[in-house]
Amino acid sequence: MQKDDILRLLMESKTGFVSGEELAAKLGISRTMVWKHIKALRGSGFGIEAVPSQGYRITMVPDVLRKSEVEQGLRTKLIGKEIHFYPEVASTNTLAMEMASRGAAEGTVVIAETQTGGKGRLGRKWLSPRGNLYLSVVLRPNIPTHKAPLLTLMGAVAAASAIRKHLELPAGIKWPNDIFLSGKKAGGLLTEMSAEPDRVKHIVLGIGVDVNMDLKELPAEIRPISTTLSAEAGEKIDRSPLVRRILTELDRWYQVFLKNEADVLREWERLNITLGNRVAVSGGGRTLEGLAQGIDSEGRLILELDDDSLRQVAAGDVTLLKGR
Ligand code: BTN
């Protein structure tokens, strides 16, 4: 699209300026057409100044995700070879599952600015105001179904690593797959699967990260236990390069997973904030308390109960308790 090409040329310019004449020549269009596109870009929130004898220059970029910006410089082997952007969907996971069952290629990514029916773990809702990240990835690993939970751990490793590398924030993982910063939740993952009796057909890995939203958008009861990347970084975050970094880390960690899943578990252990703590795990109407000792080869949490017996937990909500 010519509008995207103009944006790209302006963003790539070393001085910041590109003349109308140059834009027109590079795109093979008239200067009047260039002017019309500049007006349209201003209409969608860009600040673009026009300086006589120098040209146009971007002064402000609106907080919207652009496909062209995410794709620009994305050097992944598999993840994000095809990216679908939507201003609004019910749930990127639901849409990606539909695409997967219609044959979408492995690595296909669905991203939305907002979700009207965002889904969280354990049947909960995932509030999805604008300014955050909501993305889902189609995967087609040749693995037995009981190994599927490991892919959620892989996704958590990729998301936490991306936040650490891109923003230098000390993101950690609370079992099984909550992204934590300063003791508060900043994101989560939800995996959905279609399977034959014992093999995975396809998996959708959904990632939600709270980036720029105002925490007041959340209900009062979860506000004190939630945070956003911008609150932690102390500034607004440009989401496109962050998406690129998340896709890059997913690409990398998915390949590691396919070669040797133990390497993913080792990295999960390095980034986790659960093990070694006394925890309460609730789910299915009951709560177990004990020492979080480790995770097994299928990603289940190993709890040492107060009578010294060991218990493996496959799903639940973990609260870190003080004292051992
Ligand atoms: C959790 O409960 O912690 C998991 C939240 C997962 C939310 C993401 S947002 C993108 C994708 N689409 C959804 O409907 N859910 C996941």
GROMACS .gro file of C-alpha atoms and ligand atoms in nm:
model
  340
    1MET     CA    1   0.000   0.000   0.000
    2GLN     CA    2   0.137   0.343  -0.097
    3LYS     CA    3   0.051   0.491   0.246
    4ASP     CA    4   0.262   0.224   0.417
    5ASP     CA    5   0.544   0.281   0.166
    6ILE     CA    6   0.544   0.654   0.247
    7LEU     CA    7   0.560   0.573   0.619
    8ARG     CA    8   0.845   0.331   0.563
    9LEU     CA    9   1.045   0.580   0.355
   10LEU     CA   10   0.994   0.853   0.618
   11MET     CA   11   1.095   0.620   0.900
   12GLU     CA   12   1.401   0.493   0.716
   13SER     CA   13   1.528   0.844   0.628
   14LYS     CA   14   1.857   0.926   0.804
   15THR     CA   15   1.777   1.298   0.840
   16GLY     CA   16   1.411   1.227   0.915
   17PHE     CA   17   1.311   1.432   0.610
   18VAL     CA   18   1.206   1.311   0.266
   19SER     CA   19   1.092   1.559   0.003
   20GLY     CA   20   0.756   1.525  -0.170
   21GLU     CA   21   0.941   1.503  -0.498
   22GLU     CA   22   1.151   1.207  -0.381
   23LEU     CA   23   0.848   1.024  -0.238
   24ALA     CA   24   0.659   1.077  -0.563
   25ALA     CA   25   0.953   0.953  -0.773
   26LYS     CA   26   1.019   0.645  -0.554
   27LEU     CA   27   0.655   0.538  -0.559
   28GLY     CA   28   0.584   0.639  -0.918
   29ILE     CA   29   0.292   0.864  -0.818
   30SER     CA   30   0.216   1.237  -0.845
   31ARG     CA   31   0.303   1.488  -0.570
   32THR     CA   32  -0.069   1.557  -0.528
   33MET     CA   33  -0.116   1.185  -0.452
   34VAL     CA   34   0.171   1.201  -0.199
   35TRP     CA   35  -0.002   1.495  -0.031
   36LYS     CA   36  -0.331   1.302  -0.015
   37HIS     CA   37  -0.156   1.009   0.155
   38ILE     CA   38   0.013   1.245   0.403
   39LYS     CA   39  -0.329   1.390   0.488
   40ALA     CA   40  -0.470   1.039   0.537
   41LEU     CA   41  -0.176   0.945   0.763
   42ARG     CA   42  -0.236   1.258   0.973
   43GLY     CA   43  -0.603   1.156   0.989
   44SER     CA   44  -0.502   0.821   1.142
   45GLY     CA   45  -0.302   0.990   1.418
   46PHE     CA   46   0.049   1.048   1.276
   47GLY     CA   47   0.214   1.384   1.336
   48ILE     CA   48   0.384   1.478   1.008
   49GLU     CA   49   0.538   1.821   0.958
   50ALA     CA   50   0.610   1.973   0.619
   51VAL     CA   51   0.917   2.198   0.609
   52PRO     CA   52   0.980   2.405   0.295
   53SER     CA   53   1.286   2.291   0.097
   54GLN     CA   54   1.340   1.988   0.330
   55GLY     CA   55   1.022   1.784   0.292
   56TYR     CA   56   0.809   1.578   0.526
   57ARG     CA   57   0.910   1.444   0.867
   58ILE     CA   58   0.732   1.225   1.123
   59THR     CA   59   0.693   1.400   1.459
   60MET     CA   60   0.455   1.161   1.633
   61VAL     CA   61   0.365   0.794   1.589
   62PRO     CA   62   0.021   0.685   1.723
   63ASP     CA   63  -0.002   0.382   1.949
   64VAL     CA   64  -0.140   0.142   1.690
   65LEU     CA   65   0.013  -0.178   1.564
   66ARG     CA   66   0.099  -0.181   1.197
   67LYS     CA   67   0.152  -0.504   1.006
   68SER     CA   68   0.420  -0.344   0.787
   69GLU     CA   69   0.615  -0.225   1.092
   70VAL     CA   70   0.602  -0.565   1.264
   71GLU     CA   71   0.703  -0.746   0.946
   72GLN     CA   72   0.983  -0.504   0.865
   73GLY     CA   73   1.309  -0.666   0.978
   74LEU     CA   74   1.138  -0.979   1.114
   75ARG     CA   75   1.385  -1.259   1.046
   76THR     CA   76   1.213  -1.572   1.170
   77LYS     CA   77   1.223  -1.915   1.007
   78LEU     CA   78   0.867  -2.016   1.086
   79ILE     CA   79   0.675  -1.796   1.328
   80GLY     CA   80   0.507  -1.498   1.163
   81LYS     CA   81   0.570  -1.596   0.802
   82GLU     CA   82   0.201  -1.512   0.773
   83ILE     CA   83   0.055  -1.247   1.004
   84HIS     CA   84  -0.312  -1.146   1.022
   85PHE     CA   85  -0.392  -0.815   1.190
   86TYR     CA   86  -0.737  -0.715   1.314
   87PRO     CA   87  -0.859  -0.399   1.489
   88GLU     CA   88  -1.104  -0.611   1.692
   89VAL     CA   89  -1.185  -0.981   1.725
   90ALA     CA   90  -1.374  -1.193   1.978
   91SER     CA   91  -1.057  -1.386   2.064
   92THR     CA   92  -0.733  -1.428   1.866
   93ASN     CA   93  -0.718  -1.787   2.000
   94THR     CA   94  -1.065  -1.872   1.868
   95LEU     CA   95  -0.985  -1.720   1.530
   96ALA     CA   96  -0.646  -1.892   1.507
   97MET     CA   97  -0.808  -2.228   1.599
   98GLU     CA   98  -1.059  -2.176   1.315
   99MET     CA   99  -0.780  -2.085   1.073
  100ALA     CA  100  -0.578  -2.389   1.186
  101SER     CA  101  -0.866  -2.628   1.125
  102ARG     CA  102  -0.904  -2.478   0.775
  103GLY     CA  103  -0.537  -2.559   0.710
  104ALA     CA  104  -0.346  -2.242   0.811
  105ALA     CA  105   0.029  -2.294   0.785
  106GLU     CA  106   0.236  -2.362   1.094
  107GLY     CA  107   0.367  -2.034   1.232
  108THR     CA  108   0.061  -1.830   1.125
  109VAL     CA  109   0.006  -1.542   1.370
  110VAL     CA  110  -0.318  -1.362   1.456
  111ILE     CA  111  -0.290  -1.023   1.628
  112ALA     CA  112  -0.568  -0.791   1.743
  113GLU     CA  113  -0.576  -0.443   1.894
  114THR     CA  114  -0.862  -0.547   2.121
  115GLN     CA  115  -1.071  -0.857   2.198
  116THR     CA  116  -1.438  -0.858   2.289
  117GLY     CA  117  -1.428  -1.215   2.425
  118GLY     CA  118  -1.067  -1.265   2.533
  119LYS     CA  119  -1.019  -1.600   2.707
  120GLY     CA  120  -0.804  -1.666   3.012
  121ARG     CA  121  -0.697  -1.988   3.183
  122LEU     CA  122  -0.945  -2.206   3.371
  123GLY     CA  123  -1.243  -2.068   3.176
  124ARG     CA  124  -1.189  -1.709   3.286
  125LYS     CA  125  -1.229  -1.393   3.079
  126TRP     CA  126  -0.923  -1.198   2.966
  127LEU     CA  127  -1.002  -0.828   2.963
  128SER     CA  128  -0.855  -0.686   2.646
  129PRO     CA  129  -0.851  -0.304   2.627
  130ARG     CA  130  -0.651  -0.125   2.357
  131GLY     CA  131  -0.280  -0.062   2.413
  132ASN     CA  132  -0.178  -0.419   2.504
  133LEU     CA  133  -0.073  -0.724   2.304
  134TYR     CA  134  -0.310  -1.003   2.210
  135LEU     CA  135  -0.161  -1.260   1.977
  136SER     CA  136  -0.199  -1.627   1.890
  137VAL     CA  137   0.025  -1.861   1.695
  138VAL     CA  138  -0.066  -2.180   1.508
  139LEU     CA  139   0.173  -2.471   1.579
  140ARG     CA  140   0.173  -2.820   1.432
  141PRO     CA  141   0.426  -3.020   1.637
  142ASN     CA  142   0.442  -3.394   1.589
  143ILE     CA  143   0.404  -3.476   1.961
  144PRO     CA  144   0.177  -3.689   2.182
  145THR     CA  145  -0.104  -3.494   2.354
  146HIS     CA  146   0.044  -3.533   2.704
  147LYS     CA  147   0.343  -3.323   2.593
  148ALA     CA  148   0.122  -3.028   2.488
  149PRO     CA  149   0.146  -2.840   2.823
  150LEU     CA  150   0.520  -2.809   2.760
  151LEU     CA  151   0.443  -2.578   2.470
  152THR     CA  152   0.277  -2.334   2.708
  153LEU     CA  153   0.592  -2.336   2.919
  154MET     CA  154   0.791  -2.280   2.598
  155GLY     CA  155   0.569  -1.980   2.517
  156ALA     CA  156   0.619  -1.837   2.865
  157VAL     CA  157   0.998  -1.872   2.829
  158ALA     CA  158   0.982  -1.694   2.491
  159ALA     CA  159   0.759  -1.411   2.620
  160ALA     CA  160   0.962  -1.354   2.937
  161SER     CA  161   1.291  -1.364   2.740
  162ALA     CA  162   1.156  -1.112   2.488
  163ILE     CA  163   1.055  -0.871   2.766
  164ARG     CA  164   1.391  -0.914   2.936
  165LYS     CA  165   1.592  -0.857   2.618
  166HIS     CA  166   1.383  -0.585   2.461
  167LEU     CA  167   1.301  -0.375   2.769
  168GLU     CA  168   1.563  -0.494   3.017
  169LEU     CA  169   1.288  -0.563   3.269
  170PRO     CA  170   1.338  -0.864   3.501
  171ALA     CA  171   1.034  -1.064   3.383
  172GLY     CA  172   0.978  -1.394   3.567
  173ILE     CA  173   0.738  -1.685   3.523
  174LYS     CA  174   0.493  -1.800   3.788
  175TRP     CA  175   0.384  -2.161   3.735
  176PRO     CA  176   0.255  -2.254   3.493
  177ASN     CA  177   0.267  -1.957   3.260
  178ASP     CA  178   0.200  -1.619   3.420
  179ILE     CA  179   0.443  -1.342   3.329
  180PHE     CA  180   0.537  -1.157   3.645
  181LEU     CA  181   0.713  -0.827   3.719
  182SER     CA  182   0.766  -0.674   4.065
  183GLY     CA  183   0.553  -0.953   4.214
  184LYS     CA  184   0.255  -0.867   3.990
  185LYS     CA  185   0.100  -1.026   3.682
  186ALA     CA  186   0.184  -0.858   3.350
  187GLY     CA  187   0.071  -1.129   3.110
  188GLY     CA  188  -0.041  -1.485   3.058
  189LEU     CA  189  -0.064  -1.767   2.807
  190LEU     CA  190  -0.346  -1.990   2.699
  191THR     CA  191  -0.293  -2.298   2.483
  192GLU     CA  192  -0.575  -2.466   2.294
  193MET     CA  193  -0.541  -2.792   2.108
  194SER     CA  194  -0.708  -3.009   1.849
  195ALA     CA  195  -0.597  -3.370   1.878
  196GLU     CA  196  -0.646  -3.724   1.759
  197PRO     CA  197  -0.668  -3.987   2.035
  198ASP     CA  198  -0.299  -3.963   2.119
  199ARG     CA  199  -0.133  -3.713   1.881
  200VAL     CA  200  -0.163  -3.338   1.848
  201LYS     CA  201  -0.324  -3.214   1.523
  202HIS     CA  202  -0.264  -2.848   1.589
  203ILE     CA  203  -0.208  -2.619   1.883
  204VAL     CA  204  -0.280  -2.250   1.924
  205LEU     CA  205  -0.056  -2.067   2.164
  206GLY     CA  206  -0.220  -1.744   2.282
  207ILE     CA  207  -0.020  -1.471   2.454
  208GLY     CA  208  -0.163  -1.167   2.629
  209VAL     CA  209   0.076  -0.901   2.760
  210ASP     CA  210  -0.034  -0.589   2.945
  211VAL     CA  211   0.174  -0.319   2.782
  212ASN     CA  212   0.035   0.035   2.772
  213MET     CA  213  -0.316   0.011   2.913
  214ASP     CA  214  -0.418   0.228   3.204
  215LEU     CA  215  -0.442  -0.005   3.505
  216LYS     CA  216  -0.772   0.168   3.588
  217GLU     CA  217  -0.918  -0.033   3.297
  218LEU     CA  218  -0.900  -0.341   3.523
  219PRO     CA  219  -1.156  -0.425   3.790
  220ALA     CA  220  -1.055  -0.286   4.133
  221GLU     CA  221  -1.005  -0.634   4.282
  222ILE     CA  222  -0.731  -0.739   4.038
  223ARG     CA  223  -0.564  -0.396   4.004
  224PRO     CA  224  -0.334  -0.440   4.308
  225ILE     CA  225  -0.200  -0.773   4.172
  226SER     CA  226  -0.155  -0.654   3.812
  227THR     CA  227   0.101  -0.441   3.636
  228THR     CA  228   0.190  -0.331   3.283
  229LEU     CA  229   0.522  -0.313   3.102
  230SER     CA  230   0.489   0.066   3.068
  231ALA     CA  231   0.422   0.104   3.443
  232GLU     CA  232   0.737  -0.097   3.512
  233ALA     CA  233   0.950   0.078   3.251
  234GLY     CA  234   0.821   0.425   3.345
  235GLU     CA  235   0.742   0.512   2.982
  236LYS     CA  236   0.507   0.428   2.700
  237ILE     CA  237   0.623   0.128   2.496
  238ASP     CA  238   0.636   0.104   2.118
  239ARG     CA  239   0.455  -0.226   2.068
  240SER     CA  240   0.565  -0.319   1.714
  241PRO     CA  241   0.931  -0.393   1.796
  242LEU     CA  242   0.814  -0.576   2.108
  243VAL     CA  243   0.586  -0.801   1.897
  244ARG     CA  244   0.880  -0.862   1.664
  245ARG     CA  245   1.097  -0.965   1.957
  246ILE     CA  246   0.828  -1.197   2.096
  247LEU     CA  247   0.789  -1.366   1.756
  248THR     CA  248   1.167  -1.397   1.726
  249GLU     CA  249   1.198  -1.560   2.069
  250LEU     CA  250   0.904  -1.792   1.991
  251ASP     CA  251   1.074  -1.894   1.668
  252ARG     CA  252   1.393  -1.971   1.858
  253TRP     CA  253   1.241  -2.153   2.156
  254TYR     CA  254   1.004  -2.357   1.940
  255GLN     CA  255   1.304  -2.495   1.751
  256VAL     CA  256   1.478  -2.569   2.084
  257PHE     CA  257   1.160  -2.747   2.201
  258LEU     CA  258   1.147  -2.964   1.887
  259LYS     CA  259   1.513  -3.065   1.929
  260ASN     CA  260   1.526  -3.116   2.303
  261GLU     CA  261   1.239  -3.020   2.532
  262ALA     CA  262   1.461  -3.058   2.841
  263ASP     CA  263   1.644  -2.739   2.734
  264VAL     CA  264   1.313  -2.550   2.748
  265LEU     CA  265   1.240  -2.689   3.095
  266ARG     CA  266   1.585  -2.581   3.212
  267GLU     CA  267   1.528  -2.225   3.089
  268TRP     CA  268   1.178  -2.222   3.241
  269GLU     CA  269   1.338  -2.319   3.575
  270ARG     CA  270   1.592  -2.038   3.541
  271LEU     CA  271   1.319  -1.779   3.481
  272ASN     CA  272   1.059  -1.912   3.725
  273ILE     CA  273   0.967  -1.741   4.053
  274THR     CA  274   0.766  -2.032   4.199
  275LEU     CA  275   1.010  -2.310   4.281
  276GLY     CA  276   1.164  -2.309   4.626
  277ASN     CA  277   0.867  -2.121   4.775
  278ARG     CA  278   0.586  -2.231   4.995
  279VAL     CA  279   0.274  -2.206   4.780
  280ALA     CA  280  -0.100  -2.260   4.783
  281VAL     CA  281  -0.239  -2.420   4.468
  282SER     CA  282  -0.612  -2.387   4.417
  283GLY     CA  283  -0.831  -2.546   4.152
  284GLY     CA  284  -1.129  -2.777   4.123
  285GLY     CA  285  -1.275  -2.641   4.447
  286ARG     CA  286  -0.979  -2.731   4.671
  287THR     CA  287  -0.648  -2.587   4.781
  288LEU     CA  288  -0.321  -2.766   4.846
  289GLU     CA  289  -0.036  -2.607   5.041
  290GLY     CA  290   0.324  -2.710   5.027
  291LEU     CA  291   0.674  -2.644   4.907
  292ALA     CA  292   0.703  -2.602   4.527
  293GLN     CA  293   0.988  -2.845   4.464
  294GLY     CA  294   1.015  -2.862   4.088
  295ILE     CA  295   0.839  -2.947   3.764
  296ASP     CA  296   0.832  -3.289   3.602
  297SER     CA  297   0.906  -3.376   3.238
  298GLU     CA  298   0.546  -3.288   3.143
  299GLY     CA  299   0.549  -2.950   3.315
  300ARG     CA  300   0.344  -3.054   3.621
  301LEU     CA  301   0.426  -2.881   3.947
  302ILE     CA  302   0.578  -3.108   4.214
  303LEU     CA  303   0.459  -3.010   4.560
  304GLU     CA  304   0.603  -3.138   4.886
  305LEU     CA  305   0.309  -3.145   5.127
  306ASP     CA  306   0.343  -3.091   5.502
  307ASP     CA  307   0.340  -3.469   5.566
  308ASP     CA  308   0.650  -3.490   5.338
  309SER     CA  309   0.458  -3.668   5.062
  310LEU     CA  310   0.496  -3.549   4.702
  311ARG     CA  311   0.205  -3.446   4.481
  312GLN     CA  312   0.204  -3.361   4.110
  313VAL     CA  313  -0.035  -3.085   4.006
  314ALA     CA  314  -0.134  -3.045   3.640
  315ALA     CA  315  -0.345  -2.726   3.661
  316GLY     CA  316  -0.438  -2.462   3.914
  317ASP     CA  317  -0.370  -2.116   4.048
  318VAL     CA  318  -0.056  -2.064   4.250
  319THR     CA  319  -0.026  -1.813   4.532
  320LEU     CA  320   0.320  -1.759   4.672
  321LEU     CA  321   0.305  -1.780   5.053
  322LYS     CA  322   0.551  -1.615   5.288
  323GLY     CA  323   0.775  -1.829   5.508
  324ARG     CA  324   0.864  -2.193   5.454
  325BTN     C1  325  -0.427  -1.635   3.161
  325BTN     O1  326  -0.536  -1.658   3.212
  325BTN     O2  327  -0.331  -1.595   3.227
  325BTN     C2  328  -0.407  -1.655   3.012
  325BTN     C3  329  -0.444  -1.535   2.932
  325BTN     C4  330  -0.426  -1.553   2.783
  325BTN     C5  331  -0.477  -1.433   2.705
  325BTN     C6  332  -0.442  -1.438   2.560
  325BTN     S1  333  -0.470  -1.284   2.478
  325BTN     C7  334  -0.444  -1.358   2.324
  325BTN     C8  335  -0.511  -1.494   2.328
  325BTN     N1  336  -0.650  -1.485   2.293
  325BTN     C9  337  -0.731  -1.515   2.396
  325BTN     O3  338  -0.855  -1.514   2.392
  325BTN     N2  339  -0.657  -1.547   2.504
  325BTN    C10  340  -0.515  -1.542   2.475
   0.00000   0.00000   0.00000
